[in-house]
Each structure stands twice: as structure tokens, then as C-alpha cells.
Coordinates of C-alpha atoms in Angstrom, one line a residue:
M1 CA 16.1 30.8 -16.5
M2 CA 14.6 27.4 -15.4
D3 CA 17.0 24.5 -15.3
T4 CA 15.0 21.9 -17.4
T5 CA 17.4 19.0 -16.6
C6 CA 16.5 18.8 -12.9
W7 CA 13.4 19.4 -10.8
P8 CA 13.5 22.2 -8.2
L9 CA 15.2 20.0 -5.5
P10 CA 17.0 21.0 -2.3
Y11 CA 19.9 18.7 -3.2
R12 CA 22.4 18.1 -6.0
V13 CA 21.1 15.1 -8.0
N14 CA 23.3 12.0 -7.9
P15 CA 24.5 11.5 -11.5
A16 CA 23.5 7.8 -11.3
Y17 CA 19.9 9.0 -11.1
G18 CA 19.8 11.8 -13.5
R19 CA 16.8 11.0 -15.7
K20 CA 14.0 13.5 -14.8
V21 CA 11.1 11.4 -13.5
A22 CA 7.5 12.4 -12.5
Y23 CA 5.9 9.7 -10.4
F24 CA 2.1 9.7 -10.5
S25 CA 0.1 8.0 -7.7
M26 CA -3.5 8.4 -6.5
E27 CA -2.2 8.1 -2.9
F28 CA 0.9 8.8 -0.9
A29 CA 1.6 7.7 2.7
I30 CA 4.3 10.1 3.6
D31 CA 3.6 11.0 7.2
Q32 CA 0.8 10.6 9.8
A33 CA 0.1 14.4 9.4
L34 CA -0.7 14.1 5.7
K35 CA -3.8 11.9 5.3
I36 CA -4.0 11.3 1.6
Y37 CA -3.7 7.5 1.5
S38 CA -5.8 4.4 2.1
G39 CA -3.4 1.4 2.2
G40 CA -0.6 -0.4 0.5
L41 CA -0.5 1.5 -2.7
G42 CA 0.1 4.7 -0.7
F43 CA 2.6 3.1 1.7
L44 CA 4.6 2.0 -1.3
A45 CA 4.5 5.4 -2.9
G46 CA 5.5 7.1 0.4
S47 CA 8.5 4.9 0.9
H48 CA 9.6 5.4 -2.7
M49 CA 9.5 9.2 -2.2
R50 CA 11.5 8.9 1.0
S51 CA 14.2 6.8 -0.7
A52 CA 14.3 9.1 -3.7
Y53 CA 15.1 11.9 -1.3
E54 CA 17.8 9.9 0.6
L55 CA 19.4 8.7 -2.7
R56 CA 19.2 12.2 -4.2
Q57 CA 17.2 11.1 -7.2
N58 CA 15.8 13.4 -9.9
V59 CA 12.2 12.5 -9.0
I60 CA 9.0 14.3 -8.0
G61 CA 5.7 12.9 -7.0
I62 CA 2.4 14.0 -8.5
G63 CA -0.7 13.2 -6.4
M64 CA -4.0 14.4 -5.1
L65 CA -4.8 16.7 -2.2
W66 CA -7.8 14.9 -0.7
K67 CA -9.9 17.3 1.3
Y68 CA -11.4 14.6 3.5
G69 CA -8.6 12.0 3.0
Y70 CA -9.8 8.4 2.8
Y71 CA -11.9 8.6 5.9
D72 CA -11.5 8.8 9.6
Q73 CA -12.2 5.5 11.4
S74 CA -14.1 6.1 14.6
R75 CA -16.5 4.2 16.8
N76 CA -20.2 4.2 17.4
A77 CA -21.6 4.1 20.9
D78 CA -21.5 0.3 20.8
Q79 CA -17.8 0.3 19.7
T80 CA -18.6 -0.7 16.1
L81 CA -17.1 1.1 13.2
R82 CA -18.2 4.6 12.3
V83 CA -17.1 6.3 9.1
D84 CA -16.3 10.0 9.5
F85 CA -15.3 12.5 6.8
T86 CA -13.5 15.4 8.3
K87 CA -12.0 18.3 6.4
K88 CA -8.2 18.4 6.5
Y89 CA -5.9 21.4 6.6
Y90 CA -2.2 21.4 5.8
P91 CA -0.5 24.7 6.4
F92 CA 2.9 23.2 5.7
L93 CA 2.1 22.9 2.0
T94 CA 3.4 25.8 -0.2
D95 CA 1.9 27.4 -3.3
P96 CA 4.2 27.3 -6.3
G97 CA 1.7 29.4 -8.3
I98 CA 0.7 26.6 -10.8
Q99 CA -2.9 26.3 -11.9
V100 CA -4.0 24.4 -15.0
T101 CA -7.3 23.6 -16.7
V102 CA -8.8 20.2 -17.7
Q103 CA -12.1 19.3 -19.2
V104 CA -14.4 17.0 -17.2
N105 CA -17.7 16.0 -18.8
G106 CA -17.6 19.0 -21.1
H107 CA -16.9 21.6 -18.4
D108 CA -13.7 23.4 -17.7
V109 CA -12.2 22.5 -14.3
K110 CA -9.4 24.5 -12.7
V111 CA -6.7 22.4 -11.0
K112 CA -4.3 24.0 -8.5
A113 CA -1.0 22.4 -7.4
L114 CA 0.3 22.8 -3.9
C115 CA 3.7 21.6 -3.0
L116 CA 5.0 19.4 -0.1
P117 CA 8.6 20.6 0.1
A118 CA 11.2 17.9 0.4
Q119 CA 12.5 19.1 3.7
V120 CA 9.2 18.9 5.6
F121 CA 9.2 15.1 5.9
G122 CA 12.3 14.0 4.1
S123 CA 10.8 13.0 0.8
A124 CA 11.0 13.9 -2.8
P125 CA 8.9 17.0 -3.4
L126 CA 5.2 16.2 -4.0
Y127 CA 2.9 18.3 -6.1
L128 CA -0.7 17.7 -4.8
L129 CA -3.6 18.6 -7.0
T130 CA -6.9 20.1 -5.8
T131 CA -10.0 21.3 -7.5
D132 CA -11.5 22.6 -4.2
I133 CA -10.8 26.2 -5.1
P134 CA -13.1 29.2 -5.6
E135 CA -12.7 29.3 -9.4
N136 CA -14.7 26.0 -9.6
D137 CA -18.4 25.3 -9.1
H138 CA -19.5 23.0 -6.3
L139 CA -19.5 19.8 -8.3
A140 CA -16.0 20.4 -9.7
R141 CA -14.8 21.2 -6.2
T142 CA -15.9 17.8 -4.9
I143 CA -13.6 15.9 -7.4
T144 CA -10.7 16.0 -4.9
H145 CA -12.8 15.6 -1.8
C146 CA -12.6 11.8 -1.1
L147 CA -10.1 9.2 -2.2
Y148 CA -11.7 6.5 -4.3
D149 CA -15.1 8.1 -4.5
V150 CA -17.8 5.4 -4.9
E151 CA -19.5 7.2 -7.8
P152 CA -18.1 6.0 -11.2
A153 CA -18.2 9.4 -12.8
A154 CA -16.4 11.0 -9.9
R155 CA -13.7 8.2 -10.0
I156 CA -13.1 9.0 -13.7
A157 CA -13.0 12.7 -13.0
Q158 CA -10.3 12.0 -10.4
S159 CA -8.2 10.1 -13.0
I160 CA -8.6 13.0 -15.4
V161 CA -7.4 15.5 -12.8
L162 CA -4.4 13.3 -11.8
G163 CA -3.4 12.3 -15.3
L164 CA -4.3 15.3 -17.6
G165 CA -4.0 17.9 -14.8
G166 CA -0.8 16.3 -13.4
A167 CA 0.8 16.2 -16.9
K168 CA 0.1 19.9 -17.4
V169 CA 1.6 20.6 -13.9
V170 CA 4.7 18.7 -14.9
E171 CA 4.9 20.8 -18.1
A172 CA 4.7 24.0 -16.0
L173 CA 7.7 22.7 -14.0
G174 CA 9.8 22.2 -17.2
G175 CA 8.7 18.8 -18.3
A176 CA 9.8 15.2 -17.5
D177 CA 12.0 12.7 -19.3
L178 CA 9.8 9.9 -17.9
Y179 CA 6.3 9.6 -16.5
H180 CA 5.8 6.7 -14.1
M181 CA 2.3 5.6 -13.4
N182 CA 1.8 3.8 -10.1
E183 CA -1.2 1.8 -11.1
A184 CA -3.3 2.9 -14.1
H185 CA -5.2 5.7 -12.3
A186 CA -3.1 8.4 -14.1
L187 CA -3.6 6.9 -17.6
P188 CA -5.0 10.1 -19.1
L189 CA -1.4 11.5 -18.9
A190 CA -0.6 9.3 -21.9
F191 CA -3.4 10.9 -23.9
H192 CA -2.1 14.3 -23.1
L193 CA 1.4 13.3 -24.3
M194 CA -0.2 11.9 -27.5
D195 CA -1.9 15.2 -28.1
R196 CA 1.5 17.0 -27.6
L197 CA 3.8 14.6 -29.5
G198 CA 1.4 13.2 -32.1
D199 CA 3.1 9.8 -32.3
A200 CA 2.3 6.7 -30.3
A201 CA 5.9 5.5 -30.4
Q202 CA 7.2 8.8 -29.0
V203 CA 4.6 8.6 -26.2
R204 CA 5.8 5.1 -25.2
K205 CA 9.4 6.3 -24.9
H206 CA 8.3 8.6 -22.1
V207 CA 5.9 6.3 -20.1
V208 CA 6.5 3.4 -17.6
F209 CA 3.9 1.6 -15.5
T210 CA 3.7 -0.3 -12.2
T211 CA 0.9 -2.8 -12.1
H212 CA -0.4 -4.1 -8.8
T213 CA -3.4 -6.3 -9.4
P214 CA -2.9 -10.0 -9.9
E215 CA -6.3 -10.9 -11.4
K216 CA -8.2 -9.6 -14.3
A217 CA -11.4 -9.0 -12.3
G218 CA -9.5 -6.4 -10.2
N219 CA -8.5 -4.3 -13.2
E220 CA -10.8 -1.5 -14.1
E221 CA -13.0 -1.6 -17.2
H222 CA -15.5 1.1 -18.4
E223 CA -17.6 1.7 -21.4
T224 CA -15.5 3.6 -24.0
S225 CA -18.4 5.9 -24.8
F226 CA -18.7 6.8 -21.1
L227 CA -15.0 7.6 -20.8
K228 CA -15.2 9.7 -24.0
R229 CA -18.1 11.7 -22.6
M230 CA -16.2 12.3 -19.4
G231 CA -13.2 13.7 -21.3
F232 CA -10.9 10.8 -20.2
F233 CA -9.1 10.8 -23.6
G234 CA -8.5 14.6 -23.5
A235 CA -8.3 16.2 -26.9
L236 CA -7.7 12.9 -28.8
S237 CA -9.9 11.8 -31.6
H238 CA -11.3 8.2 -31.5
E239 CA -8.7 7.2 -34.2
Q240 CA -5.8 8.6 -32.1
E241 CA -7.0 6.9 -29.0
V242 CA -7.3 3.5 -30.8
S243 CA -3.9 4.0 -32.4
L244 CA -2.3 4.5 -29.0
T245 CA -4.2 1.9 -26.9
G246 CA -5.1 -0.7 -29.5
I247 CA -8.5 -1.0 -27.9
H248 CA -11.4 -1.2 -30.4
D249 CA -14.0 -2.7 -28.1
H250 CA -16.9 -1.0 -26.3
L251 CA -15.2 -2.0 -23.0
F252 CA -12.0 -0.2 -22.2
S253 CA -9.5 -2.0 -20.0
H254 CA -7.4 0.5 -18.1
T255 CA -4.6 -1.9 -17.3
L256 CA -4.4 -3.2 -20.9
A257 CA -4.2 0.3 -22.2
A258 CA -1.5 1.2 -19.7
L259 CA 0.6 -1.8 -20.8
R260 CA 0.3 -0.5 -24.4
V261 CA 1.1 3.1 -23.8
S262 CA 4.2 2.2 -21.8
H263 CA 7.6 1.0 -22.9
A264 CA 8.2 -0.9 -19.7
C265 CA 6.2 -2.2 -16.8
N266 CA 6.9 -3.9 -13.5
G267 CA 5.0 -6.3 -11.3
V268 CA 5.5 -5.8 -7.6
S269 CA 7.1 -9.1 -6.6
R270 CA 8.7 -12.0 -8.6
L271 CA 5.6 -14.1 -8.1
H272 CA 3.3 -11.3 -9.2
G273 CA 5.6 -10.6 -12.2
A274 CA 5.1 -14.2 -13.4
V275 CA 1.3 -14.0 -12.7
A276 CA 1.0 -10.7 -14.6
N277 CA 2.9 -12.0 -17.6
Q278 CA 0.6 -15.1 -17.7
M279 CA -2.5 -12.9 -17.2
W280 CA -1.8 -10.6 -20.1
E281 CA 0.0 -12.9 -22.6
G282 CA -1.7 -13.1 -25.9
N283 CA -2.5 -9.4 -26.0
D284 CA -0.7 -7.7 -28.9
G285 CA 1.3 -4.5 -28.4
I286 CA 1.9 -4.7 -24.7
C287 CA 5.3 -3.8 -23.1
S288 CA 7.4 -6.3 -21.2
I289 CA 6.6 -6.9 -17.6
D290 CA 9.6 -7.2 -15.3
A291 CA 9.5 -7.7 -11.5
I292 CA 10.7 -5.1 -9.1
T293 CA 9.6 -6.2 -5.6
N294 CA 7.9 -3.5 -3.5
S295 CA 9.7 -2.4 -0.4
Q296 CA 9.5 -0.1 2.6
N297 CA 11.7 2.7 3.9
A298 CA 13.7 1.3 6.8
L299 CA 15.0 4.6 8.0
F300 CA 11.4 5.7 8.5
W301 CA 9.8 2.5 9.8
Q302 CA 12.4 0.7 11.9
D303 CA 12.8 1.4 15.6
K304 CA 16.3 2.7 16.0
K305 CA 17.0 1.2 19.4
L306 CA 15.9 -2.2 18.3
R307 CA 18.2 -1.9 15.3
Q308 CA 21.1 -0.9 17.5
A309 CA 20.6 -4.0 19.6
L310 CA 20.6 -6.1 16.4
D311 CA 23.8 -4.4 15.1
R312 CA 25.5 -5.1 18.4
N313 CA 24.3 -8.7 18.4
D314 CA 22.8 -8.1 21.8
P315 CA 19.7 -10.4 22.2
K316 CA 19.2 -9.4 25.8
R317 CA 18.8 -5.7 24.9
L318 CA 16.7 -6.6 21.9
V319 CA 14.3 -8.6 24.1
T320 CA 14.1 -5.6 26.5
R321 CA 13.4 -3.1 23.8
K322 CA 10.8 -5.4 22.2
K323 CA 8.9 -5.6 25.5
E324 CA 9.1 -1.8 25.8
M325 CA 7.5 -1.5 22.4
K326 CA 4.8 -4.0 23.4
D327 CA 4.0 -1.8 26.4
D328 CA 3.6 1.2 24.0
L329 CA 1.1 -0.8 21.9
F330 CA -0.7 -2.1 24.9
R331 CA -1.3 1.4 26.2
I332 CA -3.2 2.0 22.9
V333 CA -5.2 -1.2 23.5
A334 CA -6.0 -0.1 27.0
D335 CA -7.1 3.4 25.9
Q336 CA -9.3 2.1 23.1
T337 CA -10.8 -1.1 24.7
G338 CA -10.1 -1.0 28.4
K339 CA -8.1 -4.3 28.2
L340 CA -4.8 -4.7 29.9
F341 CA -2.5 -6.9 27.7
D342 CA 0.6 -8.6 29.1
R343 CA 4.0 -7.9 27.7
N344 CA 5.1 -11.5 28.4
V345 CA 2.2 -13.1 26.4
L346 CA 2.6 -14.1 22.7
T347 CA 0.9 -11.4 20.8
I348 CA -0.5 -12.0 17.3
V349 CA -1.5 -9.1 15.0
W350 CA -3.6 -9.1 11.9
A351 CA -3.7 -5.6 10.5
R352 CA -4.3 -4.5 6.9
R353 CA -7.2 -3.5 4.6
F354 CA -10.4 -5.5 5.2
A355 CA -10.6 -6.8 1.6
H356 CA -12.4 -10.2 1.2
Y357 CA -9.4 -12.0 -0.2
K358 CA -7.2 -11.0 2.7
R359 CA -9.4 -13.2 5.0
A360 CA -9.4 -11.3 8.3
T361 CA -11.4 -14.1 9.9
L362 CA -9.5 -17.2 8.7
L363 CA -8.4 -17.7 12.3
L364 CA -12.0 -18.2 13.2
H365 CA -12.8 -20.8 10.6
D366 CA -13.3 -23.5 13.2
F367 CA -14.7 -21.3 15.9
H368 CA -14.6 -24.0 18.7
R369 CA -11.0 -24.8 18.0
F370 CA -10.2 -21.0 18.0
L371 CA -11.9 -20.6 21.4
A372 CA -10.0 -23.5 22.8
M373 CA -6.7 -21.9 21.7
I374 CA -7.4 -18.5 23.1
E375 CA -8.6 -19.9 26.4
R376 CA -5.4 -21.8 27.1
T377 CA -3.5 -20.7 30.2
D378 CA -0.4 -22.8 29.8
R379 CA 0.6 -21.0 26.6
P380 CA -1.6 -17.9 26.4
V381 CA -2.1 -15.7 23.4
Q382 CA -3.3 -12.2 22.8
I383 CA -4.8 -11.3 19.4
I384 CA -5.2 -7.8 17.9
W385 CA -7.1 -7.0 14.7
A386 CA -6.9 -3.6 13.0
G387 CA -7.5 -2.2 9.5
K388 CA -9.8 -0.1 7.4
P389 CA -12.6 -1.6 5.3
F390 CA -13.6 0.4 2.3
P391 CA -16.1 2.9 3.7
F392 CA -18.9 1.8 1.4
D393 CA -18.2 -1.9 1.5
H394 CA -20.9 -3.0 3.9
D395 CA -19.8 -6.7 3.9
A396 CA -16.3 -5.7 5.0
I397 CA -17.6 -3.4 7.6
S398 CA -19.8 -6.2 8.9
V399 CA -16.8 -8.5 9.2
F400 CA -15.0 -5.7 11.2
N401 CA -18.0 -5.2 13.4
G402 CA -18.3 -9.0 14.0
L403 CA -14.8 -9.0 15.3
V404 CA -15.6 -6.1 17.6
R405 CA -18.6 -8.0 19.0
L406 CA -16.4 -11.1 19.5
S407 CA -13.7 -9.0 21.3
R408 CA -16.2 -7.8 23.9
K409 CA -16.5 -11.3 25.2
K410 CA -12.8 -12.1 25.4
R411 CA -10.3 -10.3 27.5
N412 CA -7.4 -11.3 25.2
I413 CA -8.8 -10.1 21.9
A414 CA -8.8 -6.4 20.8
V415 CA -9.9 -4.6 17.7
L416 CA -8.4 -1.2 17.1
T417 CA -9.6 1.7 15.0
G418 CA -7.7 4.6 13.5
Y419 CA -5.5 2.4 11.3
E420 CA -3.1 4.9 9.7
I421 CA 0.7 5.3 9.6
E422 CA 1.3 5.7 13.4
L423 CA -1.0 2.9 14.5
S424 CA 0.5 0.7 11.8
R425 CA 3.9 1.5 13.2
Q426 CA 2.9 0.7 16.8
L427 CA 1.3 -2.6 15.8
K428 CA 4.4 -3.7 14.0
Q429 CA 6.6 -2.7 16.9
G430 CA 4.4 -4.4 19.4
A431 CA 3.6 -7.6 17.6
D432 CA 5.4 -10.9 18.2
V433 CA 3.7 -12.6 15.2
W434 CA 2.5 -10.8 12.1
L435 CA -0.3 -12.8 10.6
N436 CA -0.9 -12.7 6.8
T437 CA -3.7 -14.8 5.3
P438 CA -4.5 -13.9 1.7
V439 CA -5.8 -16.2 -0.9
R440 CA -2.8 -17.1 -3.0
P441 CA -1.9 -15.7 -5.5
R442 CA -4.1 -12.6 -5.0
E443 CA -1.6 -10.7 -2.8
A444 CA 0.5 -9.0 -5.5
S445 CA 3.2 -8.0 -2.9
G446 CA 2.0 -7.1 0.6
T447 CA 4.5 -4.9 2.3
S448 CA 3.3 -4.7 5.9
G449 CA 5.2 -7.9 6.7
M450 CA 8.5 -6.1 5.7
T451 CA 8.1 -3.3 8.3
A452 CA 6.9 -5.9 10.8
A453 CA 10.1 -7.9 10.3
M454 CA 12.2 -4.7 10.6
N455 CA 10.6 -4.2 14.1
G456 CA 11.1 -7.7 15.5
A457 CA 7.7 -9.3 14.5
V458 CA 8.0 -12.7 13.0
N459 CA 6.0 -13.2 9.8
F460 CA 3.4 -16.0 9.8
S461 CA 2.1 -16.0 6.3
I462 CA 0.6 -17.6 3.3
N463 CA 3.4 -18.1 0.8
D464 CA 2.3 -15.2 -1.5
G465 CA 3.5 -11.8 -2.7
W466 CA 7.0 -10.9 -1.5
I467 CA 7.1 -13.7 1.1
P468 CA 8.6 -16.4 -1.2
E469 CA 11.6 -14.1 -1.8
F470 CA 12.2 -13.7 1.9
A471 CA 11.0 -16.6 3.9
R472 CA 13.1 -19.5 5.3
D473 CA 10.4 -21.5 7.2
G474 CA 11.3 -22.0 10.8
E475 CA 14.5 -19.8 10.5
N476 CA 13.2 -16.3 9.8
S477 CA 9.5 -16.8 9.5
F478 CA 6.7 -19.4 9.5
I479 CA 5.0 -20.3 6.2
I480 CA 1.6 -21.7 5.7
P481 CA 2.2 -24.2 2.9
V482 CA 0.8 -23.9 -0.6
T483 CA -2.3 -26.1 -1.1
E484 CA -3.3 -27.8 -4.3
P485 CA -4.6 -25.5 -7.0
G486 CA -8.2 -25.2 -8.1
L487 CA -9.9 -25.6 -4.7
N488 CA -13.2 -23.9 -4.2
E489 CA -13.3 -21.1 -1.6
H490 CA -14.6 -23.4 1.3
D491 CA -12.0 -26.1 0.7
Q492 CA -9.2 -23.5 0.3
N493 CA -10.2 -21.9 3.6
E494 CA -10.4 -25.3 5.3
A495 CA -7.0 -26.4 4.1
D496 CA -5.3 -23.1 4.9
Y497 CA -6.9 -23.0 8.3
H498 CA -5.8 -26.6 9.2
N499 CA -2.2 -25.7 8.3
L500 CA -2.4 -22.4 10.1
M501 CA -3.6 -23.8 13.3
A502 CA -1.2 -26.8 13.2
I503 CA 1.8 -24.4 12.8
L504 CA 0.5 -22.0 15.5
E505 CA -0.3 -24.7 18.1
E506 CA 2.5 -27.1 17.4
R507 CA 5.4 -24.9 16.4
I508 CA 5.0 -21.2 17.2
M509 CA 3.4 -21.4 20.7
P510 CA 5.8 -24.0 22.0
L511 CA 8.8 -22.3 20.6
Y512 CA 7.9 -18.9 22.1
Y513 CA 7.3 -20.2 25.6
D514 CA 9.6 -23.3 25.8
E515 CA 12.6 -22.2 23.8
P516 CA 12.8 -18.4 24.0
H517 CA 16.4 -18.3 22.9
R518 CA 15.5 -20.0 19.6
W519 CA 12.6 -17.6 19.2
I520 CA 14.9 -14.6 19.5
D521 CA 17.3 -16.3 17.0
I522 CA 14.4 -16.3 14.5
V523 CA 13.5 -12.7 15.3
M524 CA 17.1 -11.6 14.8
A525 CA 17.4 -13.6 11.5
S526 CA 14.2 -12.0 10.3
M527 CA 15.5 -8.5 11.0
R528 CA 18.8 -9.2 9.3
D529 CA 17.2 -10.8 6.2
V530 CA 14.6 -8.1 5.6
T531 CA 17.2 -5.3 5.0
P532 CA 18.6 -4.2 2.7
A533 CA 16.7 -6.5 0.3
F534 CA 13.3 -5.1 1.2
D535 CA 14.4 -1.6 2.0
S536 CA 12.9 0.9 -0.5
D537 CA 16.4 2.2 -1.2
R538 CA 17.0 -1.0 -3.2
M539 CA 13.6 -0.6 -4.9
A540 CA 14.3 3.1 -5.9
R541 CA 17.7 2.0 -7.3
E542 CA 16.1 -0.8 -9.3
Y543 CA 13.5 1.6 -10.8
Y544 CA 16.4 3.5 -12.4
E545 CA 18.3 0.5 -13.4
K546 CA 15.5 -1.6 -14.8
L547 CA 12.6 0.7 -15.5
Y548 CA 13.8 4.2 -16.1
T549 CA 16.8 3.3 -18.4
S550 CA 14.9 0.8 -20.5
G551 CA 13.7 1.7 -24.0
I552 CA 16.1 4.7 -24.3
C553 CA 16.8 5.6 -27.9

């Protein structure tokens, strides 16, 4: 007989984490071998699942088995970016024998769940959904082909599979006490619960929500009639859908609906929590928005030898290990670009999604000043860019390719492709400075700087996202000061660039070369300060303490 109090887990659940939680996410970054993620949302979900395993929490993940992943980042003959879609095969997944049916655009679609067992990578079990099975026609099979399909109908179909299909898979596994939506992609699960429970208040008792987007423009909206045709609301009548979401308009806001179908929500940093509350205040019927700052799994991300040097308070060994890790990164640079970087040269890395607000090219704002800096021989620098533009964002791809063309002309600039878990790890381990340049307050959290700090890279950042909770300027990081609000884009870039270059040229470069002992003091302070506060074990505990136990009747 099935034990309905716990998921099928390979460990005895810690009683402190006994509530049975199903965590829904469109992407999970668990391991390099499992390419079902694009960026920070997946990295967060992956670290959460690893910490859930380490803490023996009663949690499973519900995600999507993307046949082609996000995309494979390759190069054209001239070294510019080439987008490749390659079929993926994962023989380490197991078949639990679960298949459910959802309706998409009036047609039955079969959804099969495959399981990533907890022991494979040391994570909570993941149940990954696929429609690419013989029982479906060609169009239905393509729903789970590509993460974040550019076609609107396909994107909605993906949400239906994740939300409605995932909720049915959870029922086949014995049901959950709580359904946690990591972003609003899985919103249809609430409509399935409404169909089952018949009462909006009962639905809310079982749903919590993590919101990531700090501006209304980034929150999805669709015509309600279009969603209805697609089957987004499942078996609900219009009256039931309105009763649950409170949305009467022809435009349906996914985030606003998620805030109304949940009994609790968290923003992903303290700053983002405040921004989210301001953004949604005045909307009736929404749940409270707390702040649980995103984090990353130190056991997975941090170099163990570097950590040992820190724990032994051995700066000499730490410096030696850091240079060994730089050598490892520079072998990748040499392999991809033919350039031979120097382990003794200050190395700056900018690596993340090529979204416009992240400002990959802020460093080039005054191009003549930038050239003067990188041509210095008294205090030389090496700069590496990496990251994936959205495969159909031609402006972002153009920015990436512009950097590639620039790098051809300079021996100390490199642009790397293949930005996935392992390259991300190598970049953080090999960087001296981790550069972060978003437009404030558009970076809800930003977790790459956490794993960079764990590996001895000093954060040099706009004071946004998680950074205000961590940074002590000049002691464990370097902070680009907040400028006056309300500036237009050009003036904002101008002000941030001026401050960035002043700090880089007048503080960071002199300190690295002229006062190496002080530099290592900053590195070691950064490593000490980032854990445990920004280790995902803390975050996974807070989910239970703040999110999963709230609203219990």
C-alpha cells in the first residue's frame, strides 16, 4: 500500500521537513549531463533540489524533459554564434509507469513522466514530463522539444503540460500537501486543483509561489479568450476561473493570477521583495509577498581544495590553488580562441544571460577609455565574456557577435561559447573579478556572484538583487554606487560606467598588483561571508519555515 505521507525517497524524511511538497519549475540545472535549463531560474531550482536531498526534505521536483534542451551554443566559421538544436538522450532516467492525459487546443495529449532518481546526482527526485512519445501526433510531440519555444501557442501548451500534467502526475504519486510554483509557468495546476476541490479557499491552502520578475513588463499577459481556447484553464468554467483568479479583463496576467491562487509568495531577495510588494500593491485578493533570498548549493559549486585552504586560514595555499584554477580556465580559453592567458594577470569575467538589462557591453561605453585600459602594461587585465543569448533574440546575438569581433583584435579579450554548468563553474573558479552590471532594480536576485564568491572571485557589482545583503564595499566586494533615480537609459549608462571605471582603475587594479596581501584578505572575507548565508541549505530551510508552514489551518 502506498505511503501517502512521504514521496518515494531513498532516505528517511527529517521530521522538521515533513510537509509533502511538489516543486514545479520549467527548468532545472542539476548537472552538466542533464541539459534542461537556460539560466538563473534553473540554477536556483537545481540548487534547491540538491539541498532538499542533503537536508532529507519531503520534496520532489516536477519539470519538463526538453528533447533539444535550451540550445547548443556553437560557432560559425567566423567564430560568431551558431544556434544548434541537438536531440538529447538520458539513459539514467527511469520509467515509473506514469502517463496522464491533458487537453491542448481541444486535443488529447498524452504526457509521460520519467524519473531522475535521487541517487544519480544527489538531488530530490525529479519527475520530468515529455509528450515526445508514440501515442501523440507530431504537433503534440513537439510541445516538449525546446525550452521557451518562441511560438505563443507552444509556450502555453508547455505551461499546460507542466501545470495540468504535472498535477496529475503528483496525484498518481499519492498527492501533495503543497504545490510550489517556481515562477508562474505552472499556473494551470491551480485550475486542476480547483476542479478537484471545488473551492478557491481550499485551493489557496495548497499553493505557494516564487516570483522572480521585478517589473510588470516582464510578467506574462495573454488574451483570456486565447488561453481558454488552448485549454489553459482545464475543465473550469469561466465563472470558476474568475472566482479563483479575480481577473475579469480580456487580458490575463499570469503573475497576478498566481498571487491570487496562492496563500503565500516570496520574492527572491530583500530588495526584490520590497519591489514586488510595491509593484502589486492595490490589487485585491493577492497573498502576502515575503523575501527568501535565492542561494546556491555550496557542496556542488565550491572547489573543495580552495575551501580547505580557507578553513585552515592558509592564504599561501589559497593563492596557489586559485592560480591552478585560473590555469584550468585558461586552457579552455586557449582551446576555443587560441589565446594564451597569464595566471598572474588580473582576470575579469562577465558571464550570464545576454539580456538587454544585464548590459554585457557597459564596459565598452567609452570605447577609447576601455581600449586605453586594456592596453596598459603596468597593470594588465584579461577580460572574458560568456553567456547565452535567447536563440531568437537577434539583438542579443548581435551584441554577442560584436564582442566576438572585438576579441579578434585584442589578445587579452576572449568570448567563450558553451555556457552551461561546467563552463560556469570554470569561469567562477578562474575569475579574479566577477563583474555584474544590471540596470537597478531589474536584477531580482542574480546568483552567479554567490558561486563566484565561493570560488575566490571578488564581486564587482551594481548594488542590486542579493548584493545589498552581502556586500561590504572594499572589504568583501566592490560596489558600483546607486545613481539618482529616474535617469534615462543613456544617462544611467553614463553614470554607472563612470563609477565602474573609476573603481576599476583607481581601486581594484592598484590593489591587485600593489597590495596583494590586502587583495587576498578581500578574497577570503568574501568566501567566509557568502556561506552559509547564501548556501541553498539556508534557502531550503527558509522555504519550510516561511513558505510551507504559512497558512496552515
